[in-house]
């Protein structure tokens, strides 16, 4: 079980969290303006990163808030967590 | 007989406390402190099992968790029978009742022994894949039961486990795994810094190899020297006194999980003769450690030579340990086969207590160590080839060739010293990188992935002085990494020994003149895999060790190849001419040793396995004799049988009762979310497909929710209770998902909206009263709300009082009848339900369950999300296109509805189906075909019931281009027949909808 550092509550066990998919994918402001291909990209196309992955988590059984995290998919180690709206911090691999 | 194998004055067993036990019904005596294995050996018993495949007689091979042969069942009482325990780990207690496994009728006479004599040449590597491929149907009926019978481990217990298992979480600064010399030293150093230390060891007594160290002295920090035993006692006494140290004997670290989360299993009662009532048998520790020190030692390697599996043939250092720890000589005349100096140590120490050493056969050349043995009067052969052994139920001789001479040596035990394999299992589980060490011929821990370090023999520091120094350093470094400061400079104890462990070792098949393609030279004792099998696998093209493993099953038994994996690698390396690092290494998986399901389950059994959610009305339904069904975690009344009715009879009666007069239904499990705030209506507009701005206060609307990909994901009635307040209902199963989705959009996309979401599912009890008499039943109970047809029409919502308690009333119908949903705070749910029930009696009111609810809604063509929809259904497919707010610029899923695939004309659409014979109830999920092209299914049945009010079966279905097919005849092919159906509108009953508007 991972330890995840909620930016609002601090370090908590993985059991309290829910995964929320890749981070930093903004819903288009006017979806109607997108052509089919771009809309399909928004809906379905995601990274499959081997390495540092920016992803959303939700502290479901805690403060219930969404936040973002940088996780190394090779080791499962969290390198940083940060609030929605913030830019991903610079990290170096451990 | 036992006396001659027990050496007086040696070991830590207590001869003044004899213990009686039985093995296969025969009585024996051991001592307090014995394991089952040491006690059996003290009684001269080596034969303890039959091998997995060939049913060859097998003896005790090792001394610890790596034992592959000595698997036994322990029976305490009728319910307490534990199979597959290792005799080397079972602690003796008065009255212990052990039985051997995989033999019939007895160890001495096993009928399946024919496997060895006659069938073995037909059971080569990969025989499971080669032999049992045809005919396919014979596998279940014929092959598998017979293989299971012949090739078996212990028998599973037949009764539910009566024991209690417990679990706890723990945090520490330094977790030390293994309490041998390195582990003890590490724990002592870490503890001295003030760090919280947990020291876990799988054995009942801590000390590891120190417990068997003979003629060994360790220096203290002053001028003083300690015997190995005294040093061990001193360190343990220190650790026991520290408040920051937790000592866990009988505790195996079985799994290393991410972020330094370690699973430990502590055995609490298996060693006790009398069990305290209710005391837990085992405790699962889930430890989160800032730093971990892995000091798990090394595993001795056997040598692979012909007939190396007879009882009496065992590991050399294990035999030496039986002597030093338990005072047991494993034989009277012992031959030693060695590729490592430790074989000489075993011989010297056994000789010192009077055991006759028949020969030491070293497959290596002459050395200082061999010369010393010769000087000590031992018979030593060097550059020896091991040709074979003899003896039926116990080894009686061994044949060797050295210096061109073939000789046979009579013996009653053969000790194998193939060297030591560092126990890197936990390190590897932590995803650390293993590195091949050419000098040690072993995989050692390389770069760490977690905050851990290995120490001692587990990273190749075999000599005691090295292991102690390594442990000291590891303990200090771990404490420092956890934020503590080691004091005085590190002190590395000095060590003197009479016989050092030395060096050496061998991988693969030992030198022999025998033809290994004919001989049985065992690599994996537990799975009966020989060198021949592995060579055959490489010849058949299996080059990766992962493939060789699966093809031959080497290393796949319950011991996970602890003894065999490295020798298998050596054989593959030699057969393929590739280096060991090129061949790779199989993955080390959790658990390190088998763990009981009880430990993992803990208290989560029976009623505590999964939480049950019940409504306030649940007990009433139970008292009425309702049949229940699980909906998620909810317990829901399925139907209310009367006088022995079955499901169908009860449902027909309930349906007619609602249609004719009135029924009452517990709808409390529906998800409920209150949406509040100045932007509540805007939020609703963006979230649901419907238009909400013009919905008046006091009015309800059927809401449809899409995912962003345009497919229906949930639905429910929404009431506007104030300008800035909506009462949203969801499906029972969708409640949490919908709230999570709302929070997602609100928190991450629509930060501009001032809206607050509150789950109110469990705040409200919801009592649905449905049927022509519904108003007459509830109206007299209600105050402060006019529920007349004029004042409170269909799709109204309003607050008032019922039975004197707060009421939120919705006039909604999932039945097609006049209907109300009475929402009251759930604490009043049962009281209000009973008050309505009392009034309903005058109207023959029926309580109905989820099945009747399903039938009534299907008669009206109302969909159930998840039944009519499957994640690929758009609102239009489901006939819900009318719900979409066409003028809205955007809502979740809107853009996707314009995608070409979602607007294609031949999409599957929801239609009704009527069985042409007027009798057959279709099967839900059945495929539908068009007689014009009967080979391609064009849809499937989503719901199907017998409709009592219509007197015929009805069904809903998704059919390609379905709405263009009204009146068409289609077919539903079933395994034994083809059912003709007619496509019909989805509303079967009261298509005008007159009945809701009364
Ligand atoms: Zn939080």
Coordinates of C-alpha atoms in Angstrom, one line a residue, chain A residues 1-3 25 27 31-32 34-36 39 42-44 56 58 64-66 74-78 84, chain B residues 257-259 261 288 431 449-450 708-709 740 743-745 747-749 890-893 895-896 899-900:
Chain A
X1 CA 0.0 0.0 0.0
X2 CA 1.3 3.4 -1.0
X3 CA 1.6 6.4 1.2
X25 CA -6.3 17.6 -19.4
X27 CA -12.2 20.2 -20.7
X31 CA -16.7 21.6 -27.0
X32 CA -18.9 22.5 -29.9
X34 CA -13.8 21.1 -31.7
X35 CA -13.8 18.9 -34.8
X36 CA -14.4 15.2 -34.3
X39 CA -12.8 15.9 -29.5
X42 CA -9.7 14.9 -25.6
X43 CA -12.0 11.9 -24.8
X44 CA -9.7 9.0 -25.4
X56 CA -5.1 13.1 -10.6
X58 CA -8.8 12.3 -5.0
X64 CA -12.6 14.6 -0.6
X65 CA -10.6 17.0 -2.7
X66 CA -8.9 16.3 -6.0
X74 CA 8.4 2.2 -12.8
X75 CA 8.7 2.3 -9.1
X76 CA 5.2 3.5 -8.0
X77 CA 6.9 6.2 -6.0
X78 CA 5.3 9.6 -5.6
X84 CA -5.5 21.6 -8.7
Chain B
X257 CA 5.3 -4.0 -0.5
X258 CA 5.8 -0.5 -1.9
X259 CA 6.7 2.4 0.4
X261 CA 5.1 -1.6 3.9
X288 CA 5.2 0.8 7.8
X431 CA 12.0 -4.2 -6.6
X449 CA 14.3 0.8 -4.8
X450 CA 13.1 1.3 -1.3
X708 CA -18.4 12.8 -21.5
X709 CA -18.4 10.2 -24.3
X740 CA -17.9 11.8 -7.3
X743 CA -17.4 16.8 -7.4
X744 CA -14.9 16.2 -10.2
X745 CA -16.5 18.8 -12.5
X747 CA -13.6 21.0 -8.3
X748 CA -11.6 20.7 -11.5
X749 CA -13.5 22.3 -14.3
X890 CA -23.2 22.6 -23.7
X891 CA -23.7 19.8 -21.2
X892 CA -21.6 16.8 -20.2
X893 CA -21.6 14.5 -23.2
X895 CA -20.4 17.2 -28.1
X896 CA -20.0 13.4 -28.2
X899 CA -19.9 12.1 -33.3
X900 CA -20.7 10.1 -36.5

